[in-house]
PDB file of C-alpha atoms in Angstrom:
ATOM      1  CA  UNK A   1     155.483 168.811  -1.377  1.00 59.00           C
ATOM      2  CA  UNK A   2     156.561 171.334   0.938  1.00 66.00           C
ATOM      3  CA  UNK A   3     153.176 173.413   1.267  1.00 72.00           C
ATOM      4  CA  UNK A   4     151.107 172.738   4.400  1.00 75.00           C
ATOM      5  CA  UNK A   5     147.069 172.855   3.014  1.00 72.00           C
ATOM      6  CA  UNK A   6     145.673 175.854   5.121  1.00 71.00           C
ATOM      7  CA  UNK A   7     142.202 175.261   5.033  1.00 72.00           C
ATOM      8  CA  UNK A   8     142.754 171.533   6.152  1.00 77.00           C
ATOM      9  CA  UNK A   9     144.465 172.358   8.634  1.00 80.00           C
ATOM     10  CA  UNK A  10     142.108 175.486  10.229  1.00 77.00           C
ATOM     11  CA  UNK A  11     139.679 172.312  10.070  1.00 79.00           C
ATOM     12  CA  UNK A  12     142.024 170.246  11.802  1.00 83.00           C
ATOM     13  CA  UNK A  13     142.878 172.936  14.665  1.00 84.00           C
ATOM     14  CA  UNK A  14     138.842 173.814  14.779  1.00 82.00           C
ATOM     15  CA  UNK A  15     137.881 170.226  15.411  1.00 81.00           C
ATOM     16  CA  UNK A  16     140.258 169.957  18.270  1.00 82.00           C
ATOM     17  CA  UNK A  17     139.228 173.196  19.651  1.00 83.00           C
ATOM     18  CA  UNK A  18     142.752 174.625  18.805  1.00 84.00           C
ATOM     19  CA  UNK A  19     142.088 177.171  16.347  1.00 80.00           C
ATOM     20  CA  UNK A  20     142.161 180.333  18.925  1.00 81.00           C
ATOM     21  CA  UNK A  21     144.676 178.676  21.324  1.00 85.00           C
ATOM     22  CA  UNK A  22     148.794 179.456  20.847  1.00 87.00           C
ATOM     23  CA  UNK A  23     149.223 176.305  18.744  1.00 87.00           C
ATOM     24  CA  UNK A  24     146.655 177.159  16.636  1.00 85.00           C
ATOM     25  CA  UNK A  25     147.973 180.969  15.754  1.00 85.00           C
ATOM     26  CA  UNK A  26     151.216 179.801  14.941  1.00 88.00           C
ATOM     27  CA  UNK A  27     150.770 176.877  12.943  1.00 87.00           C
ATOM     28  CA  UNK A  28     148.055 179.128  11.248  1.00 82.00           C
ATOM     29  CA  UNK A  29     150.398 182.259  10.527  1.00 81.00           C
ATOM     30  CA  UNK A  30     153.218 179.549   9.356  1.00 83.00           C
ATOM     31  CA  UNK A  31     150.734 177.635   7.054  1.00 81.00           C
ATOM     32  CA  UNK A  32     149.641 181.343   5.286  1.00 76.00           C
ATOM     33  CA  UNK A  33     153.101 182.116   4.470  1.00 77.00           C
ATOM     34  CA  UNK A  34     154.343 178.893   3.708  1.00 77.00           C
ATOM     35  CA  UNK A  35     151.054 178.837   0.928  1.00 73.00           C
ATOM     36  CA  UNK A  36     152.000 182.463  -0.181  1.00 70.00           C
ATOM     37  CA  UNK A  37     156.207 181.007  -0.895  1.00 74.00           C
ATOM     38  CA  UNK A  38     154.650 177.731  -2.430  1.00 72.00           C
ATOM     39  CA  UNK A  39     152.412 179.350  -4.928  1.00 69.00           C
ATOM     40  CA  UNK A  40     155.133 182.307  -5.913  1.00 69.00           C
ATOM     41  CA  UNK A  41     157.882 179.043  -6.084  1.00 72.00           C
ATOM     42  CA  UNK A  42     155.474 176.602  -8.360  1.00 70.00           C
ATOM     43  CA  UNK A  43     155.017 179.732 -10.592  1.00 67.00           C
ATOM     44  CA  UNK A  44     158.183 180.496 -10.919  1.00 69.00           C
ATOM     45  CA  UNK A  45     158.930 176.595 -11.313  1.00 70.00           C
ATOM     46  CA  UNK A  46     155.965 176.451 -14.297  1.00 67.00           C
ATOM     47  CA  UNK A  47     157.152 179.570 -15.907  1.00 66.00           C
ATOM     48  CA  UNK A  48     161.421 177.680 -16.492  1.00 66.00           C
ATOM     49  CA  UNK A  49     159.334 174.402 -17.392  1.00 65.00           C
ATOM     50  CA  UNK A  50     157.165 176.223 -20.521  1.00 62.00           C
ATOM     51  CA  UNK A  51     160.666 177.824 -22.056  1.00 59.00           C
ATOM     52  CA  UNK A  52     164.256 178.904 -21.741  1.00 55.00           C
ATOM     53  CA  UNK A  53     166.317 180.561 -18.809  1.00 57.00           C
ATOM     54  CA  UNK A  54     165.774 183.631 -20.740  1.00 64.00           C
ATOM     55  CA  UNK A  55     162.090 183.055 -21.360  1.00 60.00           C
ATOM     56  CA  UNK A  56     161.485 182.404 -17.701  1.00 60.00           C
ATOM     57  CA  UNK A  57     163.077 185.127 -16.448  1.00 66.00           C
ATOM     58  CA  UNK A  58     161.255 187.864 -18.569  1.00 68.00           C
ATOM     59  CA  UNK A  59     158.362 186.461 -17.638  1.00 63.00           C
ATOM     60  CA  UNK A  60     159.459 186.786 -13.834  1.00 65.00           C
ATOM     61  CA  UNK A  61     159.866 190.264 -14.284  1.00 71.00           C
ATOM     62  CA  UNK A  62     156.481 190.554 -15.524  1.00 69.00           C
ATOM     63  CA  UNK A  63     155.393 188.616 -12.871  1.00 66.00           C
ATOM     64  CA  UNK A  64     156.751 191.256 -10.819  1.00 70.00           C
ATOM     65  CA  UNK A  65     155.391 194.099 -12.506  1.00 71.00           C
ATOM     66  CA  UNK A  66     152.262 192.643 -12.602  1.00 65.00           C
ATOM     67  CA  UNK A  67     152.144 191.918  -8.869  1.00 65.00           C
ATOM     68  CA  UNK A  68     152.914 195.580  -8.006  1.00 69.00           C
ATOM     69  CA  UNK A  69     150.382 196.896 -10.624  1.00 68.00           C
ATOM     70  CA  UNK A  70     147.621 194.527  -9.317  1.00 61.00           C
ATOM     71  CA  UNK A  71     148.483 196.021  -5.843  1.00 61.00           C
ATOM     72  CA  UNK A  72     149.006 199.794  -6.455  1.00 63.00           C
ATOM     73  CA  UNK A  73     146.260 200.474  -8.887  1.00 60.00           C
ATOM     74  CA  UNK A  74     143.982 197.498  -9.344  1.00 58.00           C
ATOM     75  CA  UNK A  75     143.801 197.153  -5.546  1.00 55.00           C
ATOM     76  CA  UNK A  76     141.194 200.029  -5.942  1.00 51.00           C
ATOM     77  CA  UNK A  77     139.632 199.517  -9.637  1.00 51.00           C
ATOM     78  CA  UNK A  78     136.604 197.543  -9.986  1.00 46.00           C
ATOM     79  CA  UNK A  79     138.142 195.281 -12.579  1.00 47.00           C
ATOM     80  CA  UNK A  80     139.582 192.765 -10.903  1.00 48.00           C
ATOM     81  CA  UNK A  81     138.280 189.555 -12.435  1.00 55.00           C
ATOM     82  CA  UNK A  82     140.250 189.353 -15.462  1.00 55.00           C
ATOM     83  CA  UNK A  83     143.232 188.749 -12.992  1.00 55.00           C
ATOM     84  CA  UNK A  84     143.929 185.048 -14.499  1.00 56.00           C
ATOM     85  CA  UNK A  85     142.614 185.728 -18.460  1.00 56.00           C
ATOM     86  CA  UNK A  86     145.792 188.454 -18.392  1.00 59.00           C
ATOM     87  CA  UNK A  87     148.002 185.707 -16.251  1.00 58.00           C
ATOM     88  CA  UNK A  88     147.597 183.191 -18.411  1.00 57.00           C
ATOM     89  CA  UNK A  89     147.864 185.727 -21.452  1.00 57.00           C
ATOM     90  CA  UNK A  90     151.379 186.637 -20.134  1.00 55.00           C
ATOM     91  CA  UNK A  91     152.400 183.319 -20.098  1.00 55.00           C
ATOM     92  CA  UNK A  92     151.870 182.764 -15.987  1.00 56.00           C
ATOM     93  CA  UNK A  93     149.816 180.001 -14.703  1.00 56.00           C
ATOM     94  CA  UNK A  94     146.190 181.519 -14.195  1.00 58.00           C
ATOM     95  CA  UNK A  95     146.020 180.135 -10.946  1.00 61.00           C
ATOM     96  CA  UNK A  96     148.643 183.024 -10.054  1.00 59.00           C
ATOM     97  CA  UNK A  97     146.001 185.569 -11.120  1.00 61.00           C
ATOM     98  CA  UNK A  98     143.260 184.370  -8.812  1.00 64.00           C
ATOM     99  CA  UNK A  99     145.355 183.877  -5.964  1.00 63.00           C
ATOM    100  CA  UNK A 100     146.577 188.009  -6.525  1.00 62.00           C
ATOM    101  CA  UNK A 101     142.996 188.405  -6.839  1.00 63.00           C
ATOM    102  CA  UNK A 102     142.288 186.554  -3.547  1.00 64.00           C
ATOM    103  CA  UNK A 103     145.457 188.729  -1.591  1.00 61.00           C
ATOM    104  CA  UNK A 104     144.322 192.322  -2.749  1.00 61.00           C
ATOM    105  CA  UNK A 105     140.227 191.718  -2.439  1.00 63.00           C
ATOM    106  CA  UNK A 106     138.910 193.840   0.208  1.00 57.00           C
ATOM    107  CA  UNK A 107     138.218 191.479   3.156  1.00 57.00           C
ATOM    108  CA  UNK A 108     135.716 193.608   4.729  1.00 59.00           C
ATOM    109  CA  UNK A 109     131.737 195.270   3.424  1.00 61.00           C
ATOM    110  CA  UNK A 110     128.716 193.502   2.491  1.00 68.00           C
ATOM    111  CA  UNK A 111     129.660 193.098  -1.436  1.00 62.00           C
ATOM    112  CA  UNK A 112     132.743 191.580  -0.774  1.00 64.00           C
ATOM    113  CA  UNK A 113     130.778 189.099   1.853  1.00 68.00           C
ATOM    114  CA  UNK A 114     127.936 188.471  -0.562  1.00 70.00           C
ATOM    115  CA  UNK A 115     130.590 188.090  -3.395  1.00 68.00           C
ATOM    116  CA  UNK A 116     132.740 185.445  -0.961  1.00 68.00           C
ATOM    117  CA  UNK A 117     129.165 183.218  -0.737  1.00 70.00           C
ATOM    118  CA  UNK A 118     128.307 183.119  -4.177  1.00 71.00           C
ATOM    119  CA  UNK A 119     131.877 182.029  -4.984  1.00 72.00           C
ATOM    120  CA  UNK A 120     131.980 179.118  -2.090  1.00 67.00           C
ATOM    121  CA  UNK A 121     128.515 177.972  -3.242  1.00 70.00           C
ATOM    122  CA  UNK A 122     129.459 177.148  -7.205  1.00 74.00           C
ATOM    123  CA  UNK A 123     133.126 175.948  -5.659  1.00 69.00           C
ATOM    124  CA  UNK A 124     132.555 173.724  -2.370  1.00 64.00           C
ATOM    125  CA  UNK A 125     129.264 171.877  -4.402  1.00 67.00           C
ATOM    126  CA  UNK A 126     129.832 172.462  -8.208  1.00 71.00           C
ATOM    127  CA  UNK A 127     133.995 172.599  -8.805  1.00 71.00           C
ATOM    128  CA  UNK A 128     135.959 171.491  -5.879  1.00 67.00           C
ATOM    129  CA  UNK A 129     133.914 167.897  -6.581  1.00 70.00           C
ATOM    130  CA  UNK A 130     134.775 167.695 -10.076  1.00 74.00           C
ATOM    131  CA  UNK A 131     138.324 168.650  -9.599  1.00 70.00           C
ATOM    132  CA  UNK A 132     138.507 165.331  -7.269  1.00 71.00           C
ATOM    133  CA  UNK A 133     137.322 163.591  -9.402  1.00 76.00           C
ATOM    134  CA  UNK A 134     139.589 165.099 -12.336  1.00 75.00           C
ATOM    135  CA  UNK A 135     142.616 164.035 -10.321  1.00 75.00           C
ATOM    136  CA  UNK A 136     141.355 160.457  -9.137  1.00 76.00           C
ATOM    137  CA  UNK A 137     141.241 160.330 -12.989  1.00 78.00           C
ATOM    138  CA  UNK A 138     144.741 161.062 -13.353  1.00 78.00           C
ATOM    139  CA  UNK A 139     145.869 158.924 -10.787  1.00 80.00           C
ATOM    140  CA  UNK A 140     147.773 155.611 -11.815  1.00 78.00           C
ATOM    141  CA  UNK A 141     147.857 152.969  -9.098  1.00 78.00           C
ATOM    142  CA  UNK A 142     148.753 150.677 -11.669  1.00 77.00           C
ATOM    143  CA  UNK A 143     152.245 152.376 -12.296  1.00 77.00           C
ATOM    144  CA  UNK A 144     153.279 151.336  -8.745  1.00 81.00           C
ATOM    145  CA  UNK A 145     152.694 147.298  -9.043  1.00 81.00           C
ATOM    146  CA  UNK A 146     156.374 146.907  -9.419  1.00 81.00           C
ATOM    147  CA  UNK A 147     158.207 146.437  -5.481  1.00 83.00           C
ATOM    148  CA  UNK A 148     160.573 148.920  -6.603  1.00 87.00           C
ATOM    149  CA  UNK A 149     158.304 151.627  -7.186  1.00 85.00           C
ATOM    150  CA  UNK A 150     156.487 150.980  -3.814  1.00 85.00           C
ATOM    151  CA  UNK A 151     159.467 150.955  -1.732  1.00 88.00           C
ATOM    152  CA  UNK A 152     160.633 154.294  -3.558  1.00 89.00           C
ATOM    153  CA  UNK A 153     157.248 155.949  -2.646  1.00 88.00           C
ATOM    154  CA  UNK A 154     158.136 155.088   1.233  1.00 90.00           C
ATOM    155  CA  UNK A 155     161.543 156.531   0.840  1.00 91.00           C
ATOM    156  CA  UNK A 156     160.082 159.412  -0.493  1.00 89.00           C
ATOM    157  CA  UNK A 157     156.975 159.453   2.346  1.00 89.00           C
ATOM    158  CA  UNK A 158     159.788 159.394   4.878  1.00 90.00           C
ATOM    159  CA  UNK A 159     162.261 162.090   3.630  1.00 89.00           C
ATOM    160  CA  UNK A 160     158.849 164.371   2.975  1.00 85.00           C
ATOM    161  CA  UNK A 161     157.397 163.708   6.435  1.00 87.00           C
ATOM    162  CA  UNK A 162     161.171 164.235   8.395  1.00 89.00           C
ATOM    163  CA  UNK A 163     162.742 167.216   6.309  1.00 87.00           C
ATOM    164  CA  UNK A 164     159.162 168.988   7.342  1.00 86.00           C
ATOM    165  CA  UNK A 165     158.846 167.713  11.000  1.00 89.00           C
ATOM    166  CA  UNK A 166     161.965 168.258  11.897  1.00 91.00           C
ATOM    167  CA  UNK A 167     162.334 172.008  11.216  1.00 90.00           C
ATOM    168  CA  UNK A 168     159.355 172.635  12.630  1.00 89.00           C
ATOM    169  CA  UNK A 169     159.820 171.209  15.454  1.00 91.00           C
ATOM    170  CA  UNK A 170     163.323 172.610  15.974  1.00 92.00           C
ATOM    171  CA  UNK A 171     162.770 175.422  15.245  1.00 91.00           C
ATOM    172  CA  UNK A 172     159.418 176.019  17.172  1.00 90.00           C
ATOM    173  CA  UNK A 173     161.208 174.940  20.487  1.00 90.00           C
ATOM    174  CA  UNK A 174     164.399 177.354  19.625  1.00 90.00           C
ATOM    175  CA  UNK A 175     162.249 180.345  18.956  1.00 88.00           C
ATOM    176  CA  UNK A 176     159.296 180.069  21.342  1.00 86.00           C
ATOM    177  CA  UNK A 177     161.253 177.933  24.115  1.00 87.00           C
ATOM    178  CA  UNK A 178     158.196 176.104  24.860  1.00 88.00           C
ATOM    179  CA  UNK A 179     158.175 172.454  25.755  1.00 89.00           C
ATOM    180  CA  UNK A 180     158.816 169.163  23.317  1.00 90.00           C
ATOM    181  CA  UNK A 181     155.265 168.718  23.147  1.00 90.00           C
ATOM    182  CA  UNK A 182     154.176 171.936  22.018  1.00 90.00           C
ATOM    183  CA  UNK A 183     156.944 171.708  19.373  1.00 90.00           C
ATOM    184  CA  UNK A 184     156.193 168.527  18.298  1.00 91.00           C
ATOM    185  CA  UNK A 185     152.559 169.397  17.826  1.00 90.00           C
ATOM    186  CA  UNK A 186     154.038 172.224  15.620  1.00 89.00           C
ATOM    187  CA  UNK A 187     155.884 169.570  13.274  1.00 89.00           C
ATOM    188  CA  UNK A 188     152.720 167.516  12.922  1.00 88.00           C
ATOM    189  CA  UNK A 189     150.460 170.176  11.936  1.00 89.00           C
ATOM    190  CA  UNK A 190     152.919 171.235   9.156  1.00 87.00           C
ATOM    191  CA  UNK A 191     152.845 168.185   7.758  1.00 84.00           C
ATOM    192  CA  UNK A 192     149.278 168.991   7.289  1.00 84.00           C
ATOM    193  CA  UNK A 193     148.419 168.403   3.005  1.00 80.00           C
ATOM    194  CA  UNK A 194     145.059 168.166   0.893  1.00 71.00           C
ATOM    195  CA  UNK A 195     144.000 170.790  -1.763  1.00 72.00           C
ATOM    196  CA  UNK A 196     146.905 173.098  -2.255  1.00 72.00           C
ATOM    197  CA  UNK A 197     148.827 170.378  -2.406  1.00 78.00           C
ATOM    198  CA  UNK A 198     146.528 168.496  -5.125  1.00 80.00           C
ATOM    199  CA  UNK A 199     146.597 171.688  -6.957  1.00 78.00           C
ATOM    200  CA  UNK A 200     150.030 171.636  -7.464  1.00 79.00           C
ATOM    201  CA  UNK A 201     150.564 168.029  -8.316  1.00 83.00           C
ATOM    202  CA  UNK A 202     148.060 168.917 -10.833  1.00 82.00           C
ATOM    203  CA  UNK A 203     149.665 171.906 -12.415  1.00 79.00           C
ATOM    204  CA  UNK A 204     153.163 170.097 -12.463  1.00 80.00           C
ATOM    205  CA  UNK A 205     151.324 167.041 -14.422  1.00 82.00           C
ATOM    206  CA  UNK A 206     150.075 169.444 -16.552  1.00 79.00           C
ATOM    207  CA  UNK A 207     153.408 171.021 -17.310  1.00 76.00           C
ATOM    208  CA  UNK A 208     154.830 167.877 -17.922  1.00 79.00           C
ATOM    209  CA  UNK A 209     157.115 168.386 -14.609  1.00 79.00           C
ATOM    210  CA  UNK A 210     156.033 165.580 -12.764  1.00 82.00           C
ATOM    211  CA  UNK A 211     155.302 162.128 -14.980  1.00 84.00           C
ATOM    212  CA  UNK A 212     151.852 159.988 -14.199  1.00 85.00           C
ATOM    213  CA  UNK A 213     153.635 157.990 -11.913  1.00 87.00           C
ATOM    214  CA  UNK A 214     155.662 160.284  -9.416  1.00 88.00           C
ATOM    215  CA  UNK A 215     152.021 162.345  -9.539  1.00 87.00           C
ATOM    216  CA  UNK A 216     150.490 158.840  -8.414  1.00 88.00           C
ATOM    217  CA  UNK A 217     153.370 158.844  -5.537  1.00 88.00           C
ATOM    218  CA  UNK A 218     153.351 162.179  -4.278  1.00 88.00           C
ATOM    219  CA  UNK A 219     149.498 162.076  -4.396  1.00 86.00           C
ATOM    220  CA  UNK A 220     149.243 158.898  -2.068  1.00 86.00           C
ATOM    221  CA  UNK A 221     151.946 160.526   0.055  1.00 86.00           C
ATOM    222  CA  UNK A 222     149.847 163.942   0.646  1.00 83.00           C
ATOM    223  CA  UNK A 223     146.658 162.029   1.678  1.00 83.00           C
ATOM    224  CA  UNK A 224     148.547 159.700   3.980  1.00 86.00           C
ATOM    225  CA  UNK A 225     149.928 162.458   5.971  1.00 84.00           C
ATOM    226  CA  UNK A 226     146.868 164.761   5.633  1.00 80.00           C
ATOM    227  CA  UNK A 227     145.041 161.570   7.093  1.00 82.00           C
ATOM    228  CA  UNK A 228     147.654 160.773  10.200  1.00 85.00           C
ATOM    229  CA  UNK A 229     147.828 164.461  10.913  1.00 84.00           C
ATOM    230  CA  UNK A 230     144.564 163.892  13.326  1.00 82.00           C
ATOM    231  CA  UNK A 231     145.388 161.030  14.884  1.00 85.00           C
ATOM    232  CA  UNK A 232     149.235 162.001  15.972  1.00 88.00           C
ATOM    233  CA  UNK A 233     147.875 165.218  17.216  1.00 86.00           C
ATOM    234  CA  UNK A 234     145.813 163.645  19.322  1.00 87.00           C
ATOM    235  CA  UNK A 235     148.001 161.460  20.465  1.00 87.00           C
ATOM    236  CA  UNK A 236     150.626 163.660  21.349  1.00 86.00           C
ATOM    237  CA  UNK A 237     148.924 167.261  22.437  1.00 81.00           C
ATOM    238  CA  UNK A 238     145.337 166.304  23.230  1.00 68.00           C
TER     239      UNK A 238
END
């Protein structure tokens, strides 16, 4: 629950004509790197929840191995879209794989550009769609008819929200010494969620980490604070 969803929140910041502007950079650059430790600690997290200590620690040092080898020699070989077959071959979540994929790609020349369109065309209209729909599927509101239930999904909302906003906001106004605003703008922006985080919920109900009804929580949790992101920003900064 601790990601922050990067391309939500470049929406957010571009909407509100922030993107450019200080704010923007730094919630930006914190949101990339908070993504890059999120994916690296839900792999690690799927690889102990498929086996043993042992188990997940060989495959962590393949993990690492295979990092470095996508980087020093792949990084310039053609063949770079059997990244998630070999992931998920090795016993890593493929998701891992496309993600290395995504880090190493040249980000510059007209393939690569013409490549990046193709891709968004089949994702944005053909698979991003279904894979809403996938998890609206796997979503139990049924689970949390009992008061208990509910009133645990607010503790848990609350304890989210603060042990992200407050960081954030501290230390934004220790390190940058700009005013409470700015900071608190920080902490509200990193509270950003949406796809990275339905990704994961999805992976850990797949691994049988997270049970149909904590997915159901944390799922309700990450659109409520995706959806108040706007609104408090505006409030507060704009």
């Amino acid at each position: 629950m601790s990601s922050t969803a990067f391309p939500v929140l470049a929406s957010i910041l571009t909407s509100a004509k922030l993107l450019s502007s200080p704010i923007g950079t730094l919630t930006v650059s914190c949101a990339a790197m908070n993504n890059v430790i999120g994916w690296c600690s839900l792999t690690l997290a799927g690889t102990f929840a498929k086996g043993s200590g042992i188990a997940g620690l060989w495959v962590i040092l393949i993990s690492v191995g295979y990092v470095l080898f996508m980087f020093i020699i792949v990084r310039w070989s053609i063949n770079r879209l059997a990244s998630s077959f070999f992931c998920d071959t090795l016993d890593i979540h493929s998701f891992f794989g496309a993600f290395i994929v995504g880090v190493i790609c040249l980000k510059s020349g007209q393939f690569t550009l013409e490549l990046f369109e193709k891709i968004e065309l089949i994702t944005v209209e053909l698979l991003l769609p279904l894979f809403f729909a996938a998890s609206g599927m796997r979503t139990s509101l049924g689970s949390l008819n009992d008061k208990l239930y509910g009133d645990i999904t607010v503790v848990i909302f609350a304890v989210d929200t603060l042990a992200k906003f407050l960081p954030a906001t501290l230390m934004t106004k220790c390190v940058t010494k700009r005013s409470w605003r700015f900071s608190t703008s920080v902490g509200i922006l990193m509270n950003t969620r949406g796809l990275i985080e339905l990704i994961a919920l999805n992976i850990g109900l797949q691994l049988n980490i997270l049970s149909p009804r904590l997915f159901t929580m944390f799922l309700i949790i990450a659109l409520v604070t995706t959806f108040m992101t706007s609104s408090l920003l505006w409030l507060v900064y704009l």
